[in-house]
Amino acid sequence: MSMLSYTKALNRALTDALAADPSVCVFGEDIGAGLAGPTLGLQRRFGADRVVDTPLSEQAFTGMAVGAALAGRRPVIEFQIPSLLFLVFEQLVNQAHKFSLMTGGQGSVPLVCLVPGSGSRDGWAGQHSDHPYSLFAHAGVKTLVPATPTDAYGLLAAAIRDPDPVVVFAPAAALGVREDVTWELAPIPIGSARVHRAGTDVTVVAVGHLVHDALAVAEELAEEISVEVFDPRTLHPFDWTALAASLERTGRLVVVDDSNRSCGIGAEVVATAAEEMRLLAPPRRITRPDGAVLPFAPALDRSLQPSRDQLRHAIRTVVK
Amino acid sequence: MTDHRTPDLSTLLGRYRMLRLIRGFEELALTLVKSGAIVGGTHPYIGQEAVAVGVCAALRPQDRITSTHRGHGHVLAKGAEPRRLLAELTGRVGGLNQGRGGSMHAADLSLGILGANGIVGAGAPIAVGAAWAARQAAEDRVVVTFFGDGALNQGVLLESLNLAAMWRLPVLFVCEDNGYATTLPAEVAVAGSALGRAAAFGIPAAEVDGMDTEAVLAAAGAAVDRARAGQGPGFLRCRTYRYQGHHTMERRMKVNYRSAEEVDAWRARDPLPRAAALLDRAERADCDRELAELLAEAEQFALASEHPDPAGACDHLYASGLRPRAGAVA
């Protein structure tokens, strides 16, 4: 029995992939020193030519990873700050993602972007606190948001084996999660959701670290309301079959999602459920505001993120 | 089947043949744009052929290239089948990319053609990555990235020059300077100089007459040899010119940003007669006849190839076989 931290799980997934497959390599800033956590010790073990500290030139090293992937490597890029993904949208969406279709299937780009520390960290302010997973899901890039150490390991391992580009968002607020792991860690299929807690009154779809808030609220409300906590784990492709099955049981839906409201993944879940699934009451979603920019002061920052109070209220509203 | 043979660019005749093939292919494409068989138009390469032929003549089959939105010349010179490229331009199943890429995305991975690219400068880091991967795998491959003068001002190109130089990667940066970024003249867009961009990163750079195939070959050959020997990247600035507009739409738009005298002055320096003058007349005539047949057959092949089935519009979107949800549900 050992306590596995989320960051250590990512580190172990990278270690296992580098050890198992010589074509796996890692690019990123300060990864030799392991500043963000997941790459700690990798350069010492696998060498600076497989775990490559890159100059601060995100567009070039992301485009470079695309080229390396086309030439037979399986690169993983670590981004220390989620907003850096805005800089490389061109390389990821316009090049990597589109390559397979545009070439008529001649090749694809097996490339993984790992974003440890996505979302808000106290005091990191406007340019360091985004959680831009909805953008990638919208663009059609495979988009994963693990909530637990086991899922972090399994989804990152699956992403590295996948033939397409994949972005893995590791929420800052989940990095401190630890788990008593008594089972063998293994890849988890991309596109498979996980029901963390079964319930009969309402399905709460919670993304990333919000799974833990949803579980806490479900426990609080246990005497009053039976809450099913549904973790999609993968935002694109989304496990719609599992969601439909959950709504067959509960008929009611609340989505809690730490991204901006308009055109966010929460909107997609609500819309798809409304179009295609069994709903006994209007669904609710809890998100950041439209177009939100997180302010610096901790109280302001927290006030824009989904809260347990809002979740409790939404659950009570839909079951009324 | 006379359609295709691996281009041998090692001889004067082979290089002349390729110049002529690219010119003829582009002229044919213009007529197909006019007839409506090519939808969306093309970015004609006519006038710039010496760059593609000279550079690709310095390469080996295992070497790779990344290309631009004006990429037909590079793709043909690296060995793509003309009829399959033409079928791609007409959006047919028999095209290089099964009609999924079109003119701006033509690729043939089996020939090391990592794709023409619709985004200016985007091929540069891809070439750097392919070069890095080749070195990791201890493969003897050089990668060429073609780009225009417009890309000289793209940050990603400068970042790529830095990575290639820091890591001494086998990349040849070929600036195909035709004087205009769409309609913007380079002289009002490029501070400093093209060669200065390379010099800033300590990359050996050379200026070459981009209308002279033999001169391009000599300069590219020297840079490719250095790269192959592990001495790091090189940079060529090939001064050249496109006789046609930026895009075939330009004529309809009636835009006018360069004088007839300027175009005529460059036409007078056409690379084709220069290459033809190095051959004997009979040799040349045979070659021209053969190419006329080849292009006629390419046209026939392209227009006879099937249009793709709309039911397969999302085929190849994911290599994993993932099928997207429908966009509209009836």
JSON list of N, CA, C and O in Angstrom, two decimals, chain B residues 33-81:
[
{"chain": "B", "resi": 33, "resn": "VAL", "atom": "N", "xyz": [-8.29, 25.81, -63.68]},
{"chain": "B", "resi": 33, "resn": "VAL", "atom": "CA", "xyz": [-8.94, 26.80, -62.80]},
{"chain": "B", "resi": 33, "resn": "VAL", "atom": "C", "xyz": [-9.98, 27.56, -63.61]},
{"chain": "B", "resi": 33, "resn": "VAL", "atom": "O", "xyz": [-11.13, 27.75, -63.19]},
{"chain": "B", "resi": 34, "resn": "LYS", "atom": "N", "xyz": [-9.57, 27.96, -64.81]},
{"chain": "B", "resi": 34, "resn": "LYS", "atom": "CA", "xyz": [-10.46, 28.74, -65.66]},
{"chain": "B", "resi": 34, "resn": "LYS", "atom": "C", "xyz": [-11.71, 27.94, -66.05]},
{"chain": "B", "resi": 34, "resn": "LYS", "atom": "O", "xyz": [-12.81, 28.46, -66.07]},
{"chain": "B", "resi": 35, "resn": "SER", "atom": "N", "xyz": [-11.51, 26.65, -66.33]},
{"chain": "B", "resi": 35, "resn": "SER", "atom": "CA", "xyz": [-12.66, 25.83, -66.74]},
{"chain": "B", "resi": 35, "resn": "SER", "atom": "C", "xyz": [-13.54, 25.44, -65.55]},
{"chain": "B", "resi": 35, "resn": "SER", "atom": "O", "xyz": [-14.61, 24.89, -65.73]},
{"chain": "B", "resi": 36, "resn": "GLY", "atom": "N", "xyz": [-13.05, 25.70, -64.35]},
{"chain": "B", "resi": 36, "resn": "GLY", "atom": "CA", "xyz": [-13.84, 25.34, -63.17]},
{"chain": "B", "resi": 36, "resn": "GLY", "atom": "C", "xyz": [-13.55, 23.95, -62.64]},
{"chain": "B", "resi": 36, "resn": "GLY", "atom": "O", "xyz": [-14.12, 23.54, -61.63]},
{"chain": "B", "resi": 37, "resn": "ALA", "atom": "N", "xyz": [-12.65, 23.23, -63.29]},
{"chain": "B", "resi": 37, "resn": "ALA", "atom": "CA", "xyz": [-12.32, 21.87, -62.82]},
{"chain": "B", "resi": 37, "resn": "ALA", "atom": "C", "xyz": [-11.53, 21.92, -61.52]},
{"chain": "B", "resi": 37, "resn": "ALA", "atom": "O", "xyz": [-11.56, 20.98, -60.71]},
{"chain": "B", "resi": 38, "resn": "ILE", "atom": "N", "xyz": [-10.78, 23.01, -61.31]},
{"chain": "B", "resi": 38, "resn": "ILE", "atom": "CA", "xyz": [-10.10, 23.22, -60.02]},
{"chain": "B", "resi": 38, "resn": "ILE", "atom": "C", "xyz": [-10.87, 24.32, -59.29]},
{"chain": "B", "resi": 38, "resn": "ILE", "atom": "O", "xyz": [-10.97, 25.44, -59.78]},
{"chain": "B", "resi": 39, "resn": "VAL", "atom": "N", "xyz": [-11.40, 23.96, -58.16]},
{"chain": "B", "resi": 39, "resn": "VAL", "atom": "CA", "xyz": [-12.19, 24.91, -57.36]},
{"chain": "B", "resi": 39, "resn": "VAL", "atom": "C", "xyz": [-11.28, 25.54, -56.31]},
{"chain": "B", "resi": 39, "resn": "VAL", "atom": "O", "xyz": [-10.45, 24.86, -55.72]},
{"chain": "B", "resi": 40, "resn": "GLY", "atom": "N", "xyz": [-11.43, 26.84, -56.11]},
{"chain": "B", "resi": 40, "resn": "GLY", "atom": "CA", "xyz": [-10.63, 27.49, -55.05]},
{"chain": "B", "resi": 40, "resn": "GLY", "atom": "C", "xyz": [-9.34, 28.09, -55.57]},
{"chain": "B", "resi": 40, "resn": "GLY", "atom": "O", "xyz": [-8.67, 28.81, -54.84]},
{"chain": "B", "resi": 41, "resn": "GLY", "atom": "N", "xyz": [-9.00, 27.79, -56.83]},
{"chain": "B", "resi": 41, "resn": "GLY", "atom": "CA", "xyz": [-7.82, 28.40, -57.42]},
{"chain": "B", "resi": 41, "resn": "GLY", "atom": "C", "xyz": [-6.51, 27.81, -56.92]},
{"chain": "B", "resi": 41, "resn": "GLY", "atom": "O", "xyz": [-6.50, 26.83, -56.16]},
{"chain": "B", "resi": 42, "resn": "THR", "atom": "N", "xyz": [-5.42, 28.39, -57.39]},
{"chain": "B", "resi": 42, "resn": "THR", "atom": "CA", "xyz": [-4.09, 27.93, -56.99]},
{"chain": "B", "resi": 42, "resn": "THR", "atom": "C", "xyz": [-3.18, 29.13, -56.81]},
{"chain": "B", "resi": 42, "resn": "THR", "atom": "O", "xyz": [-3.52, 30.25, -57.20]},
{"chain": "B", "resi": 43, "resn": "HIS", "atom": "N", "xyz": [-2.03, 28.88, -56.23]},
{"chain": "B", "resi": 43, "resn": "HIS", "atom": "CA", "xyz": [-0.97, 29.88, -56.12]},
{"chain": "B", "resi": 43, "resn": "HIS", "atom": "C", "xyz": [0.11, 29.48, -57.13]},
{"chain": "B", "resi": 43, "resn": "HIS", "atom": "O", "xyz": [0.92, 28.61, -56.83]},
{"chain": "B", "resi": 44, "resn": "PRO", "atom": "N", "xyz": [0.11, 30.09, -58.31]},
{"chain": "B", "resi": 44, "resn": "PRO", "atom": "CA", "xyz": [0.99, 29.59, -59.38]},
{"chain": "B", "resi": 44, "resn": "PRO", "atom": "C", "xyz": [2.48, 29.82, -59.06]},
{"chain": "B", "resi": 44, "resn": "PRO", "atom": "O", "xyz": [2.87, 30.85, -58.53]},
{"chain": "B", "resi": 45, "resn": "TYR", "atom": "N", "xyz": [3.26, 28.81, -59.43]},
{"chain": "B", "resi": 45, "resn": "TYR", "atom": "CA", "xyz": [4.70, 28.81, -59.14]},
{"chain": "B", "resi": 45, "resn": "TYR", "atom": "C", "xyz": [5.51, 29.29, -60.35]},
{"chain": "B", "resi": 45, "resn": "TYR", "atom": "O", "xyz": [6.72, 29.41, -60.26]},
{"chain": "B", "resi": 46, "resn": "ILE", "atom": "N", "xyz": [4.81, 29.55, -61.45]},
{"chain": "B", "resi": 46, "resn": "ILE", "atom": "CA", "xyz": [5.49, 29.88, -62.70]},
{"chain": "B", "resi": 46, "resn": "ILE", "atom": "C", "xyz": [6.49, 31.03, -62.52]},
{"chain": "B", "resi": 46, "resn": "ILE", "atom": "O", "xyz": [6.12, 32.09, -62.02]},
{"chain": "B", "resi": 47, "resn": "GLY", "atom": "N", "xyz": [7.72, 30.78, -62.90]},
{"chain": "B", "resi": 47, "resn": "GLY", "atom": "CA", "xyz": [8.80, 31.75, -62.73]},
{"chain": "B", "resi": 47, "resn": "GLY", "atom": "C", "xyz": [9.79, 31.33, -61.66]},
{"chain": "B", "resi": 47, "resn": "GLY", "atom": "O", "xyz": [10.96, 31.68, -61.71]},
{"chain": "B", "resi": 48, "resn": "GLN", "atom": "N", "xyz": [9.32, 30.55, -60.68]},
{"chain": "B", "resi": 48, "resn": "GLN", "atom": "CA", "xyz": [10.17, 30.20, -59.54]},
{"chain": "B", "resi": 48, "resn": "GLN", "atom": "C", "xyz": [10.77, 28.80, -59.65]},
{"chain": "B", "resi": 48, "resn": "GLN", "atom": "O", "xyz": [11.39, 28.32, -58.70]},
{"chain": "B", "resi": 49, "resn": "GLU", "atom": "N", "xyz": [10.58, 28.13, -60.79]},
{"chain": "B", "resi": 49, "resn": "GLU", "atom": "CA", "xyz": [10.90, 26.70, -60.91]},
{"chain": "B", "resi": 49, "resn": "GLU", "atom": "C", "xyz": [12.34, 26.35, -60.57]},
{"chain": "B", "resi": 49, "resn": "GLU", "atom": "O", "xyz": [12.65, 25.27, -60.05]},
{"chain": "B", "resi": 50, "resn": "ALA", "atom": "N", "xyz": [13.25, 27.30, -60.86]},
{"chain": "B", "resi": 50, "resn": "ALA", "atom": "CA", "xyz": [14.68, 26.98, -60.66]},
{"chain": "B", "resi": 50, "resn": "ALA", "atom": "C", "xyz": [14.99, 26.71, -59.19]},
{"chain": "B", "resi": 50, "resn": "ALA", "atom": "O", "xyz": [15.90, 25.94, -58.87]},
{"chain": "B", "resi": 51, "resn": "VAL", "atom": "N", "xyz": [14.20, 27.29, -58.28]},
{"chain": "B", "resi": 51, "resn": "VAL", "atom": "CA", "xyz": [14.48, 27.09, -56.86]},
{"chain": "B", "resi": 51, "resn": "VAL", "atom": "C", "xyz": [14.14, 25.65, -56.46]},
{"chain": "B", "resi": 51, "resn": "VAL", "atom": "O", "xyz": [14.97, 24.93, -55.89]},
{"chain": "B", "resi": 52, "resn": "ALA", "atom": "N", "xyz": [12.93, 25.23, -56.80]},
{"chain": "B", "resi": 52, "resn": "ALA", "atom": "CA", "xyz": [12.52, 23.87, -56.43]},
{"chain": "B", "resi": 52, "resn": "ALA", "atom": "C", "xyz": [13.46, 22.84, -57.07]},
{"chain": "B", "resi": 52, "resn": "ALA", "atom": "O", "xyz": [13.91, 21.89, -56.41]},
{"chain": "B", "resi": 53, "resn": "VAL", "atom": "N", "xyz": [13.76, 23.03, -58.34]},
{"chain": "B", "resi": 53, "resn": "VAL", "atom": "CA", "xyz": [14.56, 22.03, -59.05]},
{"chain": "B", "resi": 53, "resn": "VAL", "atom": "C", "xyz": [16.01, 22.04, -58.54]},
{"chain": "B", "resi": 53, "resn": "VAL", "atom": "O", "xyz": [16.60, 20.99, -58.25]},
{"chain": "B", "resi": 54, "resn": "GLY", "atom": "N", "xyz": [16.58, 23.22, -58.38]},
{"chain": "B", "resi": 54, "resn": "GLY", "atom": "CA", "xyz": [17.96, 23.30, -57.90]},
{"chain": "B", "resi": 54, "resn": "GLY", "atom": "C", "xyz": [18.12, 22.73, -56.51]},
{"chain": "B", "resi": 54, "resn": "GLY", "atom": "O", "xyz": [19.06, 21.97, -56.24]},
{"chain": "B", "resi": 55, "resn": "VAL", "atom": "N", "xyz": [17.18, 23.04, -55.62]},
{"chain": "B", "resi": 55, "resn": "VAL", "atom": "CA", "xyz": [17.31, 22.55, -54.24]},
{"chain": "B", "resi": 55, "resn": "VAL", "atom": "C", "xyz": [17.07, 21.04, -54.20]},
{"chain": "B", "resi": 55, "resn": "VAL", "atom": "O", "xyz": [17.85, 20.29, -53.59]},
{"chain": "B", "resi": 56, "resn": "CYS", "atom": "N", "xyz": [16.00, 20.58, -54.84]},
{"chain": "B", "resi": 56, "resn": "CYS", "atom": "CA", "xyz": [15.69, 19.14, -54.76]},
{"chain": "B", "resi": 56, "resn": "CYS", "atom": "C", "xyz": [16.75, 18.29, -55.47]},
{"chain": "B", "resi": 56, "resn": "CYS", "atom": "O", "xyz": [16.95, 17.12, -55.12]},
{"chain": "B", "resi": 57, "resn": "ALA", "atom": "N", "xyz": [17.45, 18.90, -56.44]},
{"chain": "B", "resi": 57, "resn": "ALA", "atom": "CA", "xyz": [18.54, 18.17, -57.10]},
{"chain": "B", "resi": 57, "resn": "ALA", "atom": "C", "xyz": [19.69, 17.89, -56.13]},
{"chain": "B", "resi": 57, "resn": "ALA", "atom": "O", "xyz": [20.49, 16.98, -56.35]},
{"chain": "B", "resi": 58, "resn": "ALA", "atom": "N", "xyz": [19.73, 18.64, -55.05]},
{"chain": "B", "resi": 58, "resn": "ALA", "atom": "CA", "xyz": [20.80, 18.43, -54.06]},
{"chain": "B", "resi": 58, "resn": "ALA", "atom": "C", "xyz": [20.41, 17.39, -53.01]},
{"chain": "B", "resi": 58, "resn": "ALA", "atom": "O", "xyz": [21.20, 17.08, -52.13]},
{"chain": "B", "resi": 59, "resn": "LEU", "atom": "N", "xyz": [19.18, 16.87, -53.11]},
{"chain": "B", "resi": 59, "resn": "LEU", "atom": "CA", "xyz": [18.68, 15.96, -52.07]},
{"chain": "B", "resi": 59, "resn": "LEU", "atom": "C", "xyz": [18.74, 14.51, -52.50]},
{"chain": "B", "resi": 59, "resn": "LEU", "atom": "O", "xyz": [18.81, 14.19, -53.68]},
{"chain": "B", "resi": 60, "resn": "ARG", "atom": "N", "xyz": [18.65, 13.64, -51.51]},
{"chain": "B", "resi": 60, "resn": "ARG", "atom": "CA", "xyz": [18.54, 12.20, -51.74]},
{"chain": "B", "resi": 60, "resn": "ARG", "atom": "C", "xyz": [17.10, 11.78, -51.43]},
{"chain": "B", "resi": 60, "resn": "ARG", "atom": "O", "xyz": [16.38, 12.50, -50.74]},
{"chain": "B", "resi": 61, "resn": "PRO", "atom": "N", "xyz": [16.72, 10.58, -51.92]},
{"chain": "B", "resi": 61, "resn": "PRO", "atom": "CA", "xyz": [15.32, 10.17, -51.71]},
{"chain": "B", "resi": 61, "resn": "PRO", "atom": "C", "xyz": [14.90, 10.18, -50.23]},
{"chain": "B", "resi": 61, "resn": "PRO", "atom": "O", "xyz": [13.76, 10.48, -49.91]},
{"chain": "B", "resi": 62, "resn": "GLN", "atom": "N", "xyz": [15.82, 9.86, -49.32]},
{"chain": "B", "resi": 62, "resn": "GLN", "atom": "CA", "xyz": [15.42, 9.79, -47.91]},
{"chain": "B", "resi": 62, "resn": "GLN", "atom": "C", "xyz": [15.29, 11.16, -47.26]},
{"chain": "B", "resi": 62, "resn": "GLN", "atom": "O", "xyz": [14.78, 11.28, -46.14]},
{"chain": "B", "resi": 63, "resn": "ASP", "atom": "N", "xyz": [15.74, 12.19, -47.93]},
{"chain": "B", "resi": 63, "resn": "ASP", "atom": "CA", "xyz": [15.64, 13.54, -47.36]},
{"chain": "B", "resi": 63, "resn": "ASP", "atom": "C", "xyz": [14.18, 14.00, -47.41]},
{"chain": "B", "resi": 63, "resn": "ASP", "atom": "O", "xyz": [13.37, 13.48, -48.16]},
{"chain": "B", "resi": 64, "resn": "ARG", "atom": "N", "xyz": [13.89, 15.00, -46.57]},
{"chain": "B", "resi": 64, "resn": "ARG", "atom": "CA", "xyz": [12.49, 15.43, -46.45]},
{"chain": "B", "resi": 64, "resn": "ARG", "atom": "C", "xyz": [12.36, 16.93, -46.73]},
{"chain": "B", "resi": 64, "resn": "ARG", "atom": "O", "xyz": [13.34, 17.67, -46.61]},
{"chain": "B", "resi": 65, "resn": "ILE", "atom": "N", "xyz": [11.15, 17.33, -47.06]},
{"chain": "B", "resi": 65, "resn": "ILE", "atom": "CA", "xyz": [10.89, 18.76, -47.25]},
{"chain": "B", "resi": 65, "resn": "ILE", "atom": "C", "xyz": [9.59, 19.16, -46.57]},
{"chain": "B", "resi": 65, "resn": "ILE", "atom": "O", "xyz": [8.69, 18.35, -46.38]},
{"chain": "B", "resi": 66, "resn": "THR", "atom": "N", "xyz": [9.52, 20.44, -46.18]},
{"chain": "B", "resi": 66, "resn": "THR", "atom": "CA", "xyz": [8.23, 21.06, -45.89]},
{"chain": "B", "resi": 66, "resn": "THR", "atom": "C", "xyz": [8.06, 22.20, -46.88]},
{"chain": "B", "resi": 66, "resn": "THR", "atom": "O", "xyz": [9.04, 22.84, -47.28]},
{"chain": "B", "resi": 67, "resn": "SER", "atom": "N", "xyz": [6.83, 22.41, -47.31]},
{"chain": "B", "resi": 67, "resn": "SER", "atom": "CA", "xyz": [6.59, 23.33, -48.41]},
{"chain": "B", "resi": 67, "resn": "SER", "atom": "C", "xyz": [5.61, 24.43, -47.99]},
{"chain": "B", "resi": 67, "resn": "SER", "atom": "O", "xyz": [5.25, 24.55, -46.82]},
{"chain": "B", "resi": 68, "resn": "THR", "atom": "N", "xyz": [5.21, 25.21, -48.96]},
{"chain": "B", "resi": 68, "resn": "THR", "atom": "CA", "xyz": [4.40, 26.40, -48.70]},
{"chain": "B", "resi": 68, "resn": "THR", "atom": "C", "xyz": [3.05, 26.29, -49.39]},
{"chain": "B", "resi": 68, "resn": "THR", "atom": "O", "xyz": [2.75, 25.30, -50.04]},
{"chain": "B", "resi": 69, "resn": "HIS", "atom": "N", "xyz": [2.27, 27.37, -49.31]},
{"chain": "B", "resi": 69, "resn": "HIS", "atom": "CA", "xyz": [1.00, 27.39, -50.04]},
{"chain": "B", "resi": 69, "resn": "HIS", "atom": "C", "xyz": [1.24, 27.45, -51.55]},
{"chain": "B", "resi": 69, "resn": "HIS", "atom": "O", "xyz": [0.33, 27.22, -52.32]},
{"chain": "B", "resi": 70, "resn": "ARG", "atom": "N", "xyz": [2.45, 27.81, -51.97]},
{"chain": "B", "resi": 70, "resn": "ARG", "atom": "CA", "xyz": [2.81, 27.83, -53.39]},
{"chain": "B", "resi": 70, "resn": "ARG", "atom": "C", "xyz": [3.70, 26.60, -53.64]},
{"chain": "B", "resi": 70, "resn": "ARG", "atom": "O", "xyz": [4.85, 26.72, -54.01]},
{"chain": "B", "resi": 71, "resn": "GLY", "atom": "N", "xyz": [3.15, 25.42, -53.40]},
{"chain": "B", "resi": 71, "resn": "GLY", "atom": "CA", "xyz": [4.01, 24.26, -53.23]},
{"chain": "B", "resi": 71, "resn": "GLY", "atom": "C", "xyz": [4.13, 23.27, -54.38]},
{"chain": "B", "resi": 71, "resn": "GLY", "atom": "O", "xyz": [4.90, 22.32, -54.29]},
{"chain": "B", "resi": 72, "resn": "HIS", "atom": "N", "xyz": [3.38, 23.46, -55.47]},
{"chain": "B", "resi": 72, "resn": "HIS", "atom": "CA", "xyz": [3.37, 22.41, -56.51]},
{"chain": "B", "resi": 72, "resn": "HIS", "atom": "C", "xyz": [4.78, 22.10, -57.02]},
{"chain": "B", "resi": 72, "resn": "HIS", "atom": "O", "xyz": [5.11, 20.95, -57.29]},
{"chain": "B", "resi": 73, "resn": "GLY", "atom": "N", "xyz": [5.58, 23.14, -57.18]},
{"chain": "B", "resi": 73, "resn": "GLY", "atom": "CA", "xyz": [6.92, 22.94, -57.71]},
{"chain": "B", "resi": 73, "resn": "GLY", "atom": "C", "xyz": [7.78, 22.09, -56.79]},
{"chain": "B", "resi": 73, "resn": "GLY", "atom": "O", "xyz": [8.48, 21.16, -57.24]},
{"chain": "B", "resi": 74, "resn": "HIS", "atom": "N", "xyz": [7.71, 22.36, -55.49]},
{"chain": "B", "resi": 74, "resn": "HIS", "atom": "CA", "xyz": [8.51, 21.59, -54.54]},
{"chain": "B", "resi": 74, "resn": "HIS", "atom": "C", "xyz": [8.06, 20.12, -54.52]},
{"chain": "B", "resi": 74, "resn": "HIS", "atom": "O", "xyz": [8.87, 19.20, -54.48]},
{"chain": "B", "resi": 75, "resn": "VAL", "atom": "N", "xyz": [6.76, 19.95, -54.56]},
{"chain": "B", "resi": 75, "resn": "VAL", "atom": "CA", "xyz": [6.18, 18.61, -54.44]},
{"chain": "B", "resi": 75, "resn": "VAL", "atom": "C", "xyz": [6.55, 17.77, -55.68]},
{"chain": "B", "resi": 75, "resn": "VAL", "atom": "O", "xyz": [6.95, 16.60, -55.56]},
{"chain": "B", "resi": 76, "resn": "LEU", "atom": "N", "xyz": [6.47, 18.40, -56.85]},
{"chain": "B", "resi": 76, "resn": "LEU", "atom": "CA", "xyz": [6.85, 17.67, -58.07]},
{"chain": "B", "resi": 76, "resn": "LEU", "atom": "C", "xyz": [8.36, 17.38, -58.08]},
{"chain": "B", "resi": 76, "resn": "LEU", "atom": "O", "xyz": [8.79, 16.28, -58.42]},
{"chain": "B", "resi": 77, "resn": "ALA", "atom": "N", "xyz": [9.15, 18.37, -57.72]},
{"chain": "B", "resi": 77, "resn": "ALA", "atom": "CA", "xyz": [10.61, 18.19, -57.78]},
{"chain": "B", "resi": 77, "resn": "ALA", "atom": "C", "xyz": [11.08, 17.13, -56.79]},
{"chain": "B", "resi": 77, "resn": "ALA", "atom": "O", "xyz": [12.09, 16.48, -56.99]},
{"chain": "B", "resi": 78, "resn": "LYS", "atom": "N", "xyz": [10.31, 16.94, -55.71]},
{"chain": "B", "resi": 78, "resn": "LYS", "atom": "CA", "xyz": [10.68, 15.89, -54.74]},
{"chain": "B", "resi": 78, "resn": "LYS", "atom": "C", "xyz": [10.15, 14.53, -55.19]},
{"chain": "B", "resi": 78, "resn": "LYS", "atom": "O", "xyz": [10.41, 13.51, -54.53]},
{"chain": "B", "resi": 79, "resn": "GLY", "atom": "N", "xyz": [9.41, 14.51, -56.30]},
{"chain": "B", "resi": 79, "resn": "GLY", "atom": "CA", "xyz": [9.08, 13.21, -56.89]},
{"chain": "B", "resi": 79, "resn": "GLY", "atom": "C", "xyz": [7.63, 12.81, -56.91]},
{"chain": "B", "resi": 79, "resn": "GLY", "atom": "O", "xyz": [7.30, 11.69, -57.30]},
{"chain": "B", "resi": 80, "resn": "ALA", "atom": "N", "xyz": [6.72, 13.70, -56.48]},
{"chain": "B", "resi": 80, "resn": "ALA", "atom": "CA", "xyz": [5.31, 13.32, -56.49]},
{"chain": "B", "resi": 80, "resn": "ALA", "atom": "C", "xyz": [4.83, 13.08, -57.91]},
{"chain": "B", "resi": 80, "resn": "ALA", "atom": "O", "xyz": [5.29, 13.73, -58.86]},
{"chain": "B", "resi": 81, "resn": "GLU", "atom": "N", "xyz": [3.90, 12.16, -58.06]},
{"chain": "B", "resi": 81, "resn": "GLU", "atom": "CA", "xyz": [3.35, 11.86, -59.39]},
{"chain": "B", "resi": 81, "resn": "GLU", "atom": "C", "xyz": [2.51, 13.02, -59.87]},
{"chain": "B", "resi": 81, "resn": "GLU", "atom": "O", "xyz": [1.53, 13.39, -59.21]}
]
